[in-house]
Short mmCIF file of C-alpha atoms and ligand atoms in Angstrom, two decimals:
data_model
loop_
_atom_site.label_atom_id
_atom_site.label_comp_id
_atom_site.label_asym_id
_atom_site.label_seq_id
_atom_site.Cartn_x
_atom_site.Cartn_y
_atom_site.Cartn_z
CA UNK A 1 -105.66 111.64 92.35
CA UNK A 2 -108.34 110.03 94.45
CA UNK A 3 -109.95 106.83 93.21
CA UNK A 4 -113.68 106.33 93.49
CA UNK A 5 -115.58 103.29 92.32
CA UNK A 6 -118.54 103.95 90.03
CA UNK A 7 -120.82 101.20 91.25
CA UNK A 8 -123.68 100.33 93.58
CA UNK A 9 -122.71 96.66 93.78
CA UNK A 10 -121.79 95.82 97.34
CA UNK A 11 -119.35 93.05 96.47
CA UNK A 12 -117.46 95.33 94.05
CA UNK A 13 -117.32 98.14 96.59
CA UNK A 14 -116.10 95.74 99.26
CA UNK A 15 -113.39 94.24 97.06
CA UNK A 16 -112.12 97.65 95.97
CA UNK A 17 -112.23 99.02 99.53
CA UNK A 18 -110.47 96.01 101.00
CA UNK A 19 -107.65 96.42 98.49
CA UNK A 20 -106.82 99.75 100.11
CA UNK A 21 -107.26 101.95 97.05
CA UNK A 22 -110.70 103.36 97.51
CA UNK A 23 -111.40 107.00 98.40
CA UNK A 24 -115.05 107.06 97.44
CA UNK A 25 -118.07 105.59 95.71
CA UNK A 26 -120.42 107.15 93.18
CA UNK A 27 -123.86 105.74 92.61
CA UNK A 28 -126.65 106.90 90.35
CA UNK A 29 -130.18 105.59 89.69
CA UNK A 30 -128.97 103.40 86.81
CA UNK A 31 -126.20 101.82 88.91
CA UNK A 32 -128.66 101.21 91.75
CA UNK A 33 -131.02 99.56 89.25
CA UNK A 34 -128.22 97.30 88.00
CA UNK A 35 -127.24 96.29 91.53
CA UNK A 36 -130.89 95.62 92.44
CA UNK A 37 -131.42 93.51 89.34
CA UNK A 38 -128.32 91.48 90.21
CA UNK A 39 -129.64 90.78 93.70
CA UNK A 40 -133.05 89.77 92.39
CA UNK A 41 -131.49 87.45 89.81
CA UNK A 42 -129.66 85.74 92.66
CA UNK A 43 -132.96 85.29 94.47
CA UNK A 44 -132.04 87.79 97.18
CA UNK A 45 -134.57 90.19 98.67
CA UNK A 46 -133.96 93.88 98.28
CA UNK A 47 -134.42 96.11 101.29
CA UNK A 48 -133.22 99.37 99.73
CA UNK A 49 -132.50 101.28 102.93
CA UNK A 50 -130.66 98.35 104.42
CA UNK A 51 -128.67 97.84 101.22
CA UNK A 52 -127.52 101.46 101.07
CA UNK A 53 -126.58 101.34 104.75
CA UNK A 54 -124.44 98.30 103.98
CA UNK A 55 -122.69 100.21 101.19
CA UNK A 56 -121.98 103.10 103.54
CA UNK A 57 -120.73 100.85 106.31
CA UNK A 58 -118.56 98.94 103.83
CA UNK A 59 -117.09 102.11 102.34
CA UNK A 60 -116.40 103.45 105.85
CA UNK A 61 -113.85 106.22 105.28
CA UNK A 62 -114.68 106.56 101.59
CA UNK A 63 -117.12 109.26 100.50
CA UNK A 64 -120.33 107.95 98.95
CA UNK A 65 -122.51 109.91 96.52
CA UNK A 66 -126.25 109.24 96.44
CA UNK A 67 -128.23 110.88 93.67
CA UNK A 68 -131.66 112.46 93.77
CA UNK A 69 -134.25 111.17 91.33
CA UNK A 70 -136.53 114.21 91.51
CA UNK A 71 -136.12 116.95 88.92
CA UNK A 72 -137.84 120.07 90.18
CA UNK A 73 -136.30 122.36 92.78
CA UNK A 74 -138.45 121.75 95.85
CA UNK A 75 -138.69 117.99 95.31
CA UNK A 76 -134.91 117.69 94.78
CA UNK A 77 -134.29 119.63 97.98
CA UNK A 78 -136.76 117.51 99.94
CA UNK A 79 -135.29 114.27 98.61
CA UNK A 80 -131.72 115.46 99.12
CA UNK A 81 -132.46 116.35 102.75
CA UNK A 82 -134.18 113.02 103.38
CA UNK A 83 -131.40 110.95 101.82
CA UNK A 84 -128.77 112.82 103.81
CA UNK A 85 -130.70 112.55 107.09
CA UNK A 86 -131.44 108.88 106.56
CA UNK A 87 -127.97 107.75 105.49
CA UNK A 88 -125.28 110.18 106.60
CA UNK A 89 -125.42 109.05 110.26
CA UNK A 90 -124.20 105.55 109.24
CA UNK A 91 -120.61 106.60 108.49
CA UNK A 92 -120.74 110.38 107.98
CA UNK A 93 -119.60 109.92 104.40
CA UNK A 94 -122.59 110.93 102.25
CA UNK A 95 -122.55 113.42 99.39
CA UNK A 96 -125.79 114.25 97.61
CA UNK A 97 -125.67 114.27 93.85
CA UNK A 98 -127.66 117.00 92.15
CA UNK A 99 -127.82 117.37 88.36
CA UNK A 100 -126.34 120.54 86.87
CA UNK A 101 -129.58 121.18 85.05
CA UNK A 102 -132.54 118.84 85.56
CA UNK A 103 -134.37 119.91 82.38
CA UNK A 104 -135.22 117.20 79.90
CA UNK A 105 -134.47 117.54 76.18
CA UNK A 106 -136.56 120.38 74.71
CA UNK A 107 -137.81 121.48 78.14
CA UNK A 108 -137.49 125.09 79.29
CA UNK A 109 -138.01 126.89 82.58
CA UNK A 110 -136.06 124.60 84.93
CA UNK A 111 -132.53 125.71 83.96
CA UNK A 112 -131.80 127.02 87.46
CA UNK A 113 -133.51 124.31 89.51
CA UNK A 114 -130.30 122.32 89.95
CA UNK A 115 -128.30 125.38 90.99
CA UNK A 116 -131.01 126.49 93.42
CA UNK A 117 -131.14 123.02 94.97
CA UNK A 118 -127.34 123.01 95.30
CA UNK A 119 -127.47 126.43 96.96
CA UNK A 120 -130.19 125.45 99.45
CA UNK A 121 -128.70 122.09 100.42
CA UNK A 122 -125.13 123.44 100.62
CA UNK A 123 -126.29 126.24 102.91
CA UNK A 124 -127.65 123.51 105.21
CA UNK A 125 -124.22 121.87 105.34
CA UNK A 126 -125.05 119.02 102.97
CA UNK A 127 -122.08 118.38 100.68
CA UNK A 128 -123.05 118.35 97.03
CA UNK A 129 -121.59 116.52 94.08
CA UNK A 130 -122.96 118.25 90.98
CA UNK A 131 -123.49 115.63 88.34
CA UNK A 132 -124.13 115.44 84.59
CA UNK A 133 -121.60 118.19 83.83
CA UNK A 134 -120.86 118.52 80.13
CA UNK A 135 -119.39 122.03 79.92
CA UNK A 136 -116.85 124.00 81.97
CA UNK A 137 -119.48 126.71 82.34
CA UNK A 138 -121.85 124.32 84.13
CA UNK A 139 -119.01 123.39 86.48
CA UNK A 140 -118.23 127.03 87.20
CA UNK A 141 -121.84 127.88 88.05
CA UNK A 142 -122.26 124.73 90.14
CA UNK A 143 -119.37 125.81 92.38
CA UNK A 144 -120.79 129.33 92.65
CA UNK A 145 -123.99 127.72 93.95
CA UNK A 146 -121.93 125.79 96.51
CA UNK A 147 -121.09 122.36 95.02
CA UNK A 148 -118.07 120.74 96.68
CA UNK A 149 -117.51 118.30 93.81
CA UNK A 150 -118.24 118.73 90.11
CA UNK A 151 -118.51 115.67 87.90
CA UNK A 152 -117.68 116.10 84.21
CA UNK A 153 -118.85 112.98 82.36
CA UNK A 154 -115.73 112.41 80.29
CA UNK A 155 -116.70 109.11 78.69
CA UNK A 156 -120.09 110.36 77.63
CA UNK A 157 -118.53 113.39 75.91
CA UNK A 158 -116.26 111.03 73.95
CA UNK A 159 -119.34 108.96 73.07
CA UNK A 160 -121.22 112.12 72.06
CA UNK A 161 -118.44 113.45 69.83
CA UNK A 162 -118.17 110.08 68.08
CA UNK A 163 -121.93 109.71 67.72
CA UNK A 164 -122.35 113.22 66.28
CA UNK A 165 -119.72 112.37 63.69
CA UNK A 166 -121.03 108.88 62.87
CA UNK A 167 -117.89 107.21 64.18
CA UNK A 168 -118.69 103.66 65.28
CA UNK A 169 -117.29 102.72 68.70
CA UNK A 170 -117.55 100.27 71.57
CA UNK A 171 -118.07 101.71 75.02
CA UNK A 172 -114.57 100.77 76.20
CA UNK A 173 -112.78 102.12 73.08
CA UNK A 174 -110.03 104.64 73.77
CA UNK A 175 -110.60 108.18 72.52
CA UNK A 176 -107.52 110.44 72.72
CA UNK A 177 -107.45 113.29 75.24
CA UNK A 178 -106.13 115.61 72.52
CA UNK A 179 -109.11 114.77 70.30
CA UNK A 180 -109.25 113.52 66.78
CA UNK A 181 -109.49 115.14 63.32
CA UNK A 182 -110.63 118.50 64.73
CA UNK A 183 -113.87 116.99 66.09
CA UNK A 184 -115.28 118.84 69.09
CA UNK A 185 -118.30 119.77 71.12
CA UNK A 186 -118.32 123.56 71.29
CA UNK A 187 -114.53 123.65 71.58
CA UNK A 188 -114.20 120.62 73.85
CA UNK A 189 -112.23 118.00 71.94
CA UNK A 190 -112.64 115.05 74.34
CA UNK A 191 -113.93 114.05 77.74
CA UNK A 192 -110.51 114.46 79.29
CA UNK A 193 -110.26 117.87 77.64
CA UNK A 194 -113.50 118.81 79.41
CA UNK A 195 -112.00 117.81 82.78
CA UNK A 196 -108.77 119.68 81.91
CA UNK A 197 -110.66 122.89 81.08
CA UNK A 198 -112.48 122.73 84.41
CA UNK A 199 -109.24 122.07 86.32
CA UNK A 200 -107.60 125.07 84.63
CA UNK A 201 -110.51 127.41 85.29
CA UNK A 202 -110.64 126.36 88.95
CA UNK A 203 -106.88 126.94 89.29
CA UNK A 204 -106.99 130.34 87.60
CA UNK A 205 -109.85 131.52 89.76
CA UNK A 206 -108.77 129.82 92.96
CA UNK A 207 -111.95 127.74 93.17
CA UNK A 208 -111.66 125.07 95.81
CA UNK A 209 -114.21 122.54 94.54
CA UNK A 210 -112.89 119.14 93.48
CA UNK A 211 -113.03 117.99 89.87
CA UNK A 212 -114.24 114.41 89.60
CA UNK A 213 -113.65 112.87 86.18
CA UNK A 214 -116.65 110.58 85.73
CA UNK A 215 -117.87 108.12 83.16
CA UNK A 216 -114.42 106.57 82.75
CA UNK A 217 -114.23 104.03 79.95
CA UNK A 218 -110.70 102.58 80.03
CA UNK A 219 -107.36 102.68 81.87
CA UNK A 220 -105.68 105.07 79.47
CA UNK A 221 -108.45 107.61 79.94
CA UNK A 222 -107.96 107.37 83.72
CA UNK A 223 -104.23 108.08 83.24
CA UNK A 224 -105.07 111.09 81.07
CA UNK A 225 -107.58 112.37 83.62
CA UNK A 226 -104.82 112.17 86.26
CA UNK A 227 -102.43 114.06 83.97
CA UNK A 228 -105.13 116.67 83.33
CA UNK A 229 -105.15 117.34 87.06
CA UNK A 230 -108.53 115.85 88.00
CA UNK A 231 -108.75 115.56 91.79
CA UNK A 232 -110.78 112.36 91.57
CA UNK A 233 -111.69 109.77 88.95
CA UNK A 234 -114.70 107.55 89.44
CA UNK A 235 -114.10 104.25 87.73
CA UNK A 236 -116.22 101.14 87.04
CA UNK A 237 -114.95 97.97 88.73
CA UNK A 238 -113.87 96.39 85.43
CA UNK A 239 -111.76 99.43 84.56
CA UNK A 240 -110.18 99.46 88.05
CA UNK A 241 -109.08 95.88 87.35
CA UNK A 242 -107.75 97.01 83.97
CA UNK A 243 -105.61 99.63 85.78
CA UNK A 244 -103.74 96.75 87.41
CA UNK A 245 -103.37 94.66 84.31
CA UNK A 246 -100.38 94.20 81.97
CA UNK A 247 -99.27 91.23 79.90
CA UNK A 248 -95.62 91.52 81.06
CA UNK A 249 -96.70 91.47 84.71
CA UNK A 250 -98.57 88.19 84.15
CA UNK A 251 -95.71 86.75 82.15
CA UNK A 252 -93.19 87.79 84.83
CA UNK A 253 -95.32 86.16 87.52
CA UNK A 254 -95.45 82.92 85.56
CA UNK A 255 -91.65 82.90 85.11
CA UNK A 256 -90.83 83.76 88.74
CA UNK A 257 -93.27 81.09 89.93
CA UNK A 258 -91.80 78.48 87.60
CA UNK A 259 -88.22 79.38 88.66
CA UNK A 260 -88.83 79.26 92.40
CA UNK A 261 -86.58 76.45 93.74
CA UNK A 262 -87.75 74.28 96.70
CA UNK A 263 -84.81 75.39 98.90
CA UNK A 264 -86.03 78.97 98.67
CA UNK A 265 -89.74 78.16 99.03
CA UNK A 266 -89.06 75.90 102.03
CA UNK A 267 -87.50 78.77 103.96
CA UNK A 268 -90.96 80.04 104.79
CA UNK A 269 -92.90 76.78 104.74
CA UNK A 270 -92.10 75.62 108.30
C1 LIG B 301 -120.81 109.55 87.85
O1 LIG B 301 -120.94 109.84 89.00
C2 LIG B 301 -121.68 108.61 87.12
O2 LIG B 301 -122.18 107.65 88.01
C3 LIG B 301 -120.99 107.82 86.07
O3 LIG B 301 -119.62 108.06 86.01
C4 LIG B 301 -121.71 107.68 84.78
O4 LIG B 301 -120.94 106.88 83.90
P1 LIG B 301 -121.52 106.22 82.57
O5 LIG B 301 -121.43 107.23 81.50
O6 LIG B 301 -120.59 105.07 82.31
O7 LIG B 301 -122.92 105.80 82.86
#
């Protein structure tokens, strides 16, 4: 499974990339906002174009998703084209993120705007990551329109199922892939289950698009996304660190360090 970092913070992207594990980066308007706020708090100026170019140059071989902020067909297409033209030349690693359905709550008439934008931009050779996927059906239609990546938001489905059922939770709390107490969202019992359904449908129908398990909340969920067959997981920096963490590893390090005798250490000290 490929590992993407879910962040727009340059220092996080750099650290993850330099560790040799990074296959990609996903950003979204909220992550960009967070990164920008961090810079401003540190008294740094924000030149947005320059900042994104730095991300792309830092990520080098890793694919980077940049999301549109427009939400009607022609504006999304225009913005998608501009973002791609402006930033893809830096490292040839840009994907444009288009929402599955850009309609707001209670809004009708724009159900196909996302699909149409995916179709138009894909036909122009712009690779699309279809975002905000909450059902296997959305994923299926997104690939028919031409999306190369589909992003089921696993963590947000877990949040949604718990919220609908008045179950209190913290954002990082584990929710089992197999679900809990029969709770579900139209037959989907968890965020990982959503990714698993999409993986199975793509396999059965020989669909080549990649399934990117997004909105990861904890290490165990990442493991379950890998077991479910997700091609990619996009993971916040803190959760990537959690993937590398275990009490017995720390304890073992402490013991080995304490036991190291000078004769052995000195072998490589000269
Ligand atoms: C995916 O591309 C999104 O950026 C992301 O995974 C959203 O995660 P969140 O639910 O933690 O905001």
